[in-house]
Amino acid sequence: MIEVRGLNAGYGKLQILFGIDAHVEPHKITTIVGPNGSGKSTFLKSLFGLNDIYSGQIIYKGQDITRVPPYEKVRMKIAYLPQTGNVFVNLTVEENLKIAGYVLDKARVKERIDVALSVFPELKKILKRKANTLSGGQRQFLAMGMALVREAEFLMLDEPTAQLSPKLAEVIFQKIIEMRDQFKLTILLVEQNAKRALEVSDNGYMFVSGKVAFAGGAKELLEHEKFEEYFLGISGS
Amino acid sequence: MVLEGAIIYSNLLVLLALGLTLTYITTNVPNFAQGSFAIVGSYIAVTLLRIFHIHPYFSLPFLLIAGAIVGFSTYLILKPLVARRADVEILMIATLAIDLILLGTIGAYSEILSKIVGFTQAKFVFSQLDFSIFGIKGIFFVSIAVTLLLLFCLYLLLYKTKFGTALRASMENPDLAETMGINVEQTRAFSWALSGALAAVAGGLLPFMQEIVPMTGDIIIISIFASSIVGGLTHITGALVGGYIIGLSESLITYYLSSIFGTGFLVYGKVVALVIMIITLLFVPSGIMGINWGKRPKK
Amino acid sequence: MMDILQLILLWFGIYYIVAVSLNMEFGYAGIPNFGKALSVLVGAISVGGILNRLLIWYFGVKGDLIEGSTFAIARMNEIIAAHPLAGIFLLLIAILLAMVVGFVVGMIFILPSAKLKADYLGVTLLAISEAIFLVCVYNLSIIGGYYGISTPDILAFAPGEKRGWIFAGIVLVFAFLSFLFMEKLLNTPYGRVLKAMRENEDVVKCFGRDIMKLRMRTMAIGSAIGAIAGVLYSFYTGNIVANSFTRVEWTFFPFLMILLGGKGNNKGVALGVLAYVIVIVFLDIYKYDIKEIFHIPFEPVWLTYILFGITMLLILYYKPTGLIPERPVKTPPVKRIMED
């Protein structure tokens, strides 16, 4: 689905990623784990085109998208959910869902909103509420629902369970699995909650200091000795 | 009688402050030319009156269009600076420059128009053209009707249309709006056109209650900013609330004080607006609509 | 031709004092003082509103400010004609007075907005300045309003043809003193903190400097210097008409000069002021010829506004750093602050 070759990226003069090679398989969940500051989130931003790419290549469905601007990527059915500010807080839930389908025609938007609500029935009761009154979990549901409305095929999630209770985090993980199975979505996940994330994933990457320290199956990564080394204490949750 | 004038003035201030707030939210530009936008409207109205003998009340739809063009052009001028993410100081200086260009153009035009119609247009009023019902001036009813109508249309646009939702979305978070495929650039240009249109209509009505000279815009700009700031520069409804607070207090407090201290006090109208603005900035910098009324602070 | 040179020198001096003080506020400290005109007006108030009243009281003249001024000034001018030192003394008194008033006004002026973001700050300063200007125009009892009052001729002793040159000389001396003062002041740690504040307020806060106090001090000094220009202008023209202290003339044009010359650079500002003054002096002299030649059907002043407005936009588009860009601050402590 997506192929990254020798990616060097960062913010201005501050290089964060050094020669990343990565491969995201279609219709699977790939999780990137790594300690703080290892460049996980920057990697997602680079894929969506939100920071500076110095060299390297990003191939999506056989097409080079390294220099394609973010709004073009929306039309290529790529969705990126930042960790914060991923919904419009002054709009109602319903308006948020509608705006997510801005580029689609009216009938199609309706159809897609029904789809999103079938995956996130929690949103049905709060359609008329303003997003700034939602809880953290509800906001995350909404943001993911919006990605569904947008007909995303490739979905990048930046720490969707951050600041959520373990119970709620588990619900989010189940939703991510559901989205993969039901809609054949390709999902790229960045998670602090590394252990649990890898348990639900197919493939895993570990980033350390802006470089790939491990690439392979999620199970292998979980059992890898390095995993313990970096995550002892963090993985307990 | 005094209250009548205060309400007329407030209605017009609401229209002007709405435009100012709108463009501030969408492009982060505090527009010092907003007052002159209105005076452009006044001069177009007086031209239509003197040359084509169109009553100013009937030229309002035309002013809407002309004002939109002025607003849109202003945005085109500012666009390279906005795109470059210039500092807000630079954007403010740019609107001061645009204001000066507008002032120069209005001033020059007023003299040309004077030559064409054969008597001076450097200052004029429309009050002699107004009708009256039971001793109440027509402008009282017209300004209320026009303001309500425009507010209603604006409400429909913002809350009942897809474009309106997109407009509100891009006001709040332009980056996120962009990821939804919204053309944020277009919503910005639209807000400037709308701002110009509202200001021009206010400008068409202003001569019914006060004398217009080319410099008038530079004087009312204080009241416009005071309205927007008192209401809350980042809330559209703030312009509404602020417009009435400033409009009513500017007229009523000044009138009250002048009845005590003598008519000399009438020149302090703008000082009243200023004092209210400063009190707001000192105690509630985010304005009245920026206060989280009765809600518990969110995490 | 000599008259033109004299006019250029005179206006250069007056505008340089305004521009160099605005440069400290805006170019160094980043305060968008869109109410600069107020400090110049304060200078005029110090002369017309305070000094004139003192003279009226001193000579025991009857009548209101406008009427009383005329008589008191006539008496004063007689004294100056006989004793040149009295004129110089009067000038120094007026300048001292204006600086004190300017200092206090500058501090109060920014008080409501000293903590606010740049946009609110700029709007508030403009609004305060504009409101006070309007009051001064319509309330005749402050400085004579639109009606105007006369001011003492501090050079009443000098023969007519020399008066202009002497005055230009005095103005240039004060402009040069302002320049020296600013250069000295802004090359101290204080000046560097101001620049740091402009770049990043948080850094300054981290170093334990109070933004509000820094801004107040800056505006106090800036207004005190700006007021000197108001005094010189009031004495030069021989009368004060409140209408002449407009936002366009004393706020917008000084901003234009600074941005043209290069903000944050006092020498660049001098170049900006000179360029503006040369253009405006020649425009003023030849405006009616221009009007005739090009058949302009309106007062040339409007055309000036349009042209200078466009010039400002062009500078912002193509040369935002001005003719002489700001020199980077390279002192080790500041470098360390900026990199942290």
Coordinates of C-alpha atoms in Angstrom, one line a residue, chain A residues 35-213:
Chain A
P35 CA 10.4 5.9 23.1
N36 CA 9.5 9.6 23.3
G37 CA 11.3 11.7 20.7
S38 CA 12.0 8.8 18.5
G39 CA 10.3 10.4 15.5
K40 CA 7.1 8.3 15.4
S41 CA 4.7 11.2 15.1
T42 CA 7.0 13.1 12.8
F43 CA 6.9 10.1 10.5
L44 CA 3.1 10.3 10.2
K45 CA 3.3 14.0 9.6
S46 CA 5.9 13.5 6.9
L47 CA 3.7 10.9 5.2
F48 CA 0.9 13.4 5.1
G49 CA 3.2 16.2 4.0
L50 CA 3.0 18.4 7.0
N51 CA 6.7 19.0 7.6
D52 CA 9.9 19.2 5.6
I53 CA 11.2 16.2 3.6
Y54 CA 14.8 16.6 2.7
S55 CA 15.2 13.4 0.7
G56 CA 13.7 10.0 0.2
Q57 CA 10.6 8.7 -1.5
I58 CA 7.0 7.9 -0.4
I59 CA 5.2 5.6 -2.8
Y60 CA 1.4 5.2 -2.4
K61 CA -0.3 2.6 -4.6
G62 CA 2.6 2.8 -7.0
Q63 CA 2.5 6.6 -7.2
D64 CA 5.2 8.9 -5.9
I65 CA 3.5 11.2 -3.4
T66 CA 6.5 12.6 -1.6
R67 CA 5.8 16.1 -2.8
V68 CA 2.0 16.0 -3.0
P69 CA 0.3 18.6 -0.8
P70 CA -1.9 17.5 2.1
Y71 CA -5.2 18.6 0.5
E72 CA -4.5 16.5 -2.6
K73 CA -3.8 13.5 -0.4
V74 CA -7.4 13.9 1.0
R75 CA -8.7 13.2 -2.5
M76 CA -6.3 10.1 -2.7
K77 CA -8.3 8.8 0.3
I78 CA -5.5 9.2 2.8
A79 CA -6.6 10.4 6.2
Y80 CA -4.4 11.7 9.0
L81 CA -5.8 12.2 12.5
P82 CA -3.5 14.4 14.6
Q83 CA -3.4 13.7 18.3
T84 CA -5.2 16.9 19.3
G85 CA -7.3 19.3 17.3
N86 CA -8.7 16.6 15.1
V87 CA -12.3 17.8 15.3
F88 CA -14.0 21.2 15.0
V89 CA -14.9 22.0 18.6
N90 CA -17.3 24.9 17.7
L91 CA -19.3 22.7 15.3
T92 CA -21.9 20.1 16.4
V93 CA -21.1 16.4 16.0
E94 CA -23.4 16.2 13.0
E95 CA -21.8 19.3 11.4
N96 CA -18.4 17.7 11.9
L97 CA -19.5 14.5 10.1
K98 CA -21.0 16.6 7.3
I99 CA -17.9 18.7 6.9
A100 CA -15.8 15.5 6.7
G101 CA -17.7 14.7 3.5
Y102 CA -17.2 18.1 2.1
V103 CA -15.8 16.8 -1.2
L104 CA -18.6 14.2 -1.7
D105 CA -22.1 14.8 -3.1
K106 CA -25.0 15.1 -0.7
A107 CA -26.5 11.6 -1.1
R108 CA -23.1 10.0 -0.7
V109 CA -22.4 12.0 2.5
K110 CA -25.6 10.7 4.0
E111 CA -24.7 7.2 3.2
R112 CA -21.2 7.6 4.6
I113 CA -22.5 9.2 7.8
D114 CA -24.8 6.2 8.3
V115 CA -21.8 3.9 7.9
A116 CA -19.8 6.0 10.4
L117 CA -22.7 5.9 12.9
S118 CA -23.0 2.1 12.5
V119 CA -19.4 1.8 13.6
F120 CA -19.7 4.5 16.3
P121 CA -23.3 4.2 17.5
E122 CA -22.1 6.2 20.6
L123 CA -22.3 9.3 18.4
K124 CA -26.0 8.9 17.5
K125 CA -27.3 10.3 20.7
I126 CA -25.0 13.3 20.7
L127 CA -25.4 14.5 17.1
K128 CA -26.7 17.9 18.1
R129 CA -24.0 18.6 20.7
K130 CA -21.1 20.9 20.1
A131 CA -17.8 19.0 20.0
N132 CA -16.3 21.1 22.8
T133 CA -18.7 19.4 25.2
L134 CA -17.6 15.9 24.3
S135 CA -15.4 13.7 26.4
G136 CA -11.9 12.7 25.2
G137 CA -13.2 9.3 24.1
Q138 CA -16.2 10.8 22.3
R139 CA -13.9 13.1 20.4
Q140 CA -11.7 10.3 19.3
F141 CA -14.8 8.4 18.1
L142 CA -15.9 11.5 16.2
A143 CA -12.5 12.0 14.6
M144 CA -12.4 8.4 13.5
G145 CA -16.0 8.5 12.3
M146 CA -15.0 11.6 10.2
A147 CA -12.3 9.6 8.6
L148 CA -14.9 6.9 7.6
V149 CA -17.1 9.6 6.2
R150 CA -14.2 10.8 4.1
E151 CA -14.0 7.3 2.5
A152 CA -10.4 7.0 3.7
E153 CA -8.6 3.9 2.6
F154 CA -5.4 4.6 4.4
L155 CA -5.8 5.9 7.9
M156 CA -3.0 7.3 10.0
L157 CA -3.7 7.7 13.7
D158 CA -1.4 9.5 16.1
E159 CA -1.8 8.2 19.6
P160 CA -5.6 7.8 19.6
T161 CA -5.7 6.4 23.1
A162 CA -3.6 9.1 24.7
Q163 CA -5.1 10.4 27.9
L164 CA -7.9 7.9 27.8
S165 CA -8.7 5.4 30.5
P166 CA -7.5 1.8 29.9
K167 CA -11.1 0.7 29.4
L168 CA -11.8 3.4 26.8
A169 CA -8.4 2.7 25.2
E170 CA -9.5 -0.9 24.7
V171 CA -12.7 0.2 23.0
I172 CA -10.7 2.3 20.6
F173 CA -8.5 -0.6 19.8
Q174 CA -11.6 -2.7 19.1
K175 CA -12.9 0.0 16.8
I176 CA -9.6 0.1 14.9
I177 CA -9.8 -3.7 14.4
E178 CA -13.4 -3.3 13.3
M179 CA -12.5 -0.7 10.8
R180 CA -9.8 -2.9 9.3
D181 CA -12.0 -6.0 9.1
Q182 CA -15.3 -4.4 8.0
F183 CA -14.0 -1.7 5.6
K184 CA -10.6 -3.2 4.6
L185 CA -8.9 -0.1 5.8
T186 CA -5.1 0.1 5.9
I187 CA -4.2 1.5 9.3
L188 CA -0.9 3.0 10.5
L189 CA -0.9 3.6 14.2
V190 CA 1.5 5.4 16.5
E191 CA 1.0 4.4 20.1
Q192 CA 2.5 5.0 23.5
N193 CA 0.4 2.1 24.8
A194 CA 2.9 -0.1 22.9
K195 CA 2.1 -3.5 24.2
R196 CA -1.6 -3.4 23.8
A197 CA -1.3 -1.8 20.4
L198 CA 1.1 -4.4 19.1
E199 CA -1.3 -7.1 20.4
V200 CA -4.0 -5.9 18.0
S201 CA -1.6 -5.2 15.2
D202 CA -0.4 -7.3 12.3
N203 CA 2.9 -5.6 11.7
G204 CA 5.2 -3.6 13.9
Y205 CA 8.0 -1.1 13.7
M206 CA 10.2 0.2 16.4
F207 CA 11.8 3.6 16.0
V208 CA 14.7 4.7 18.1
S209 CA 16.3 8.1 17.6
G210 CA 14.8 8.6 14.2
K211 CA 15.9 5.3 12.8
V212 CA 14.2 2.0 12.3
A213 CA 15.3 -0.3 15.1

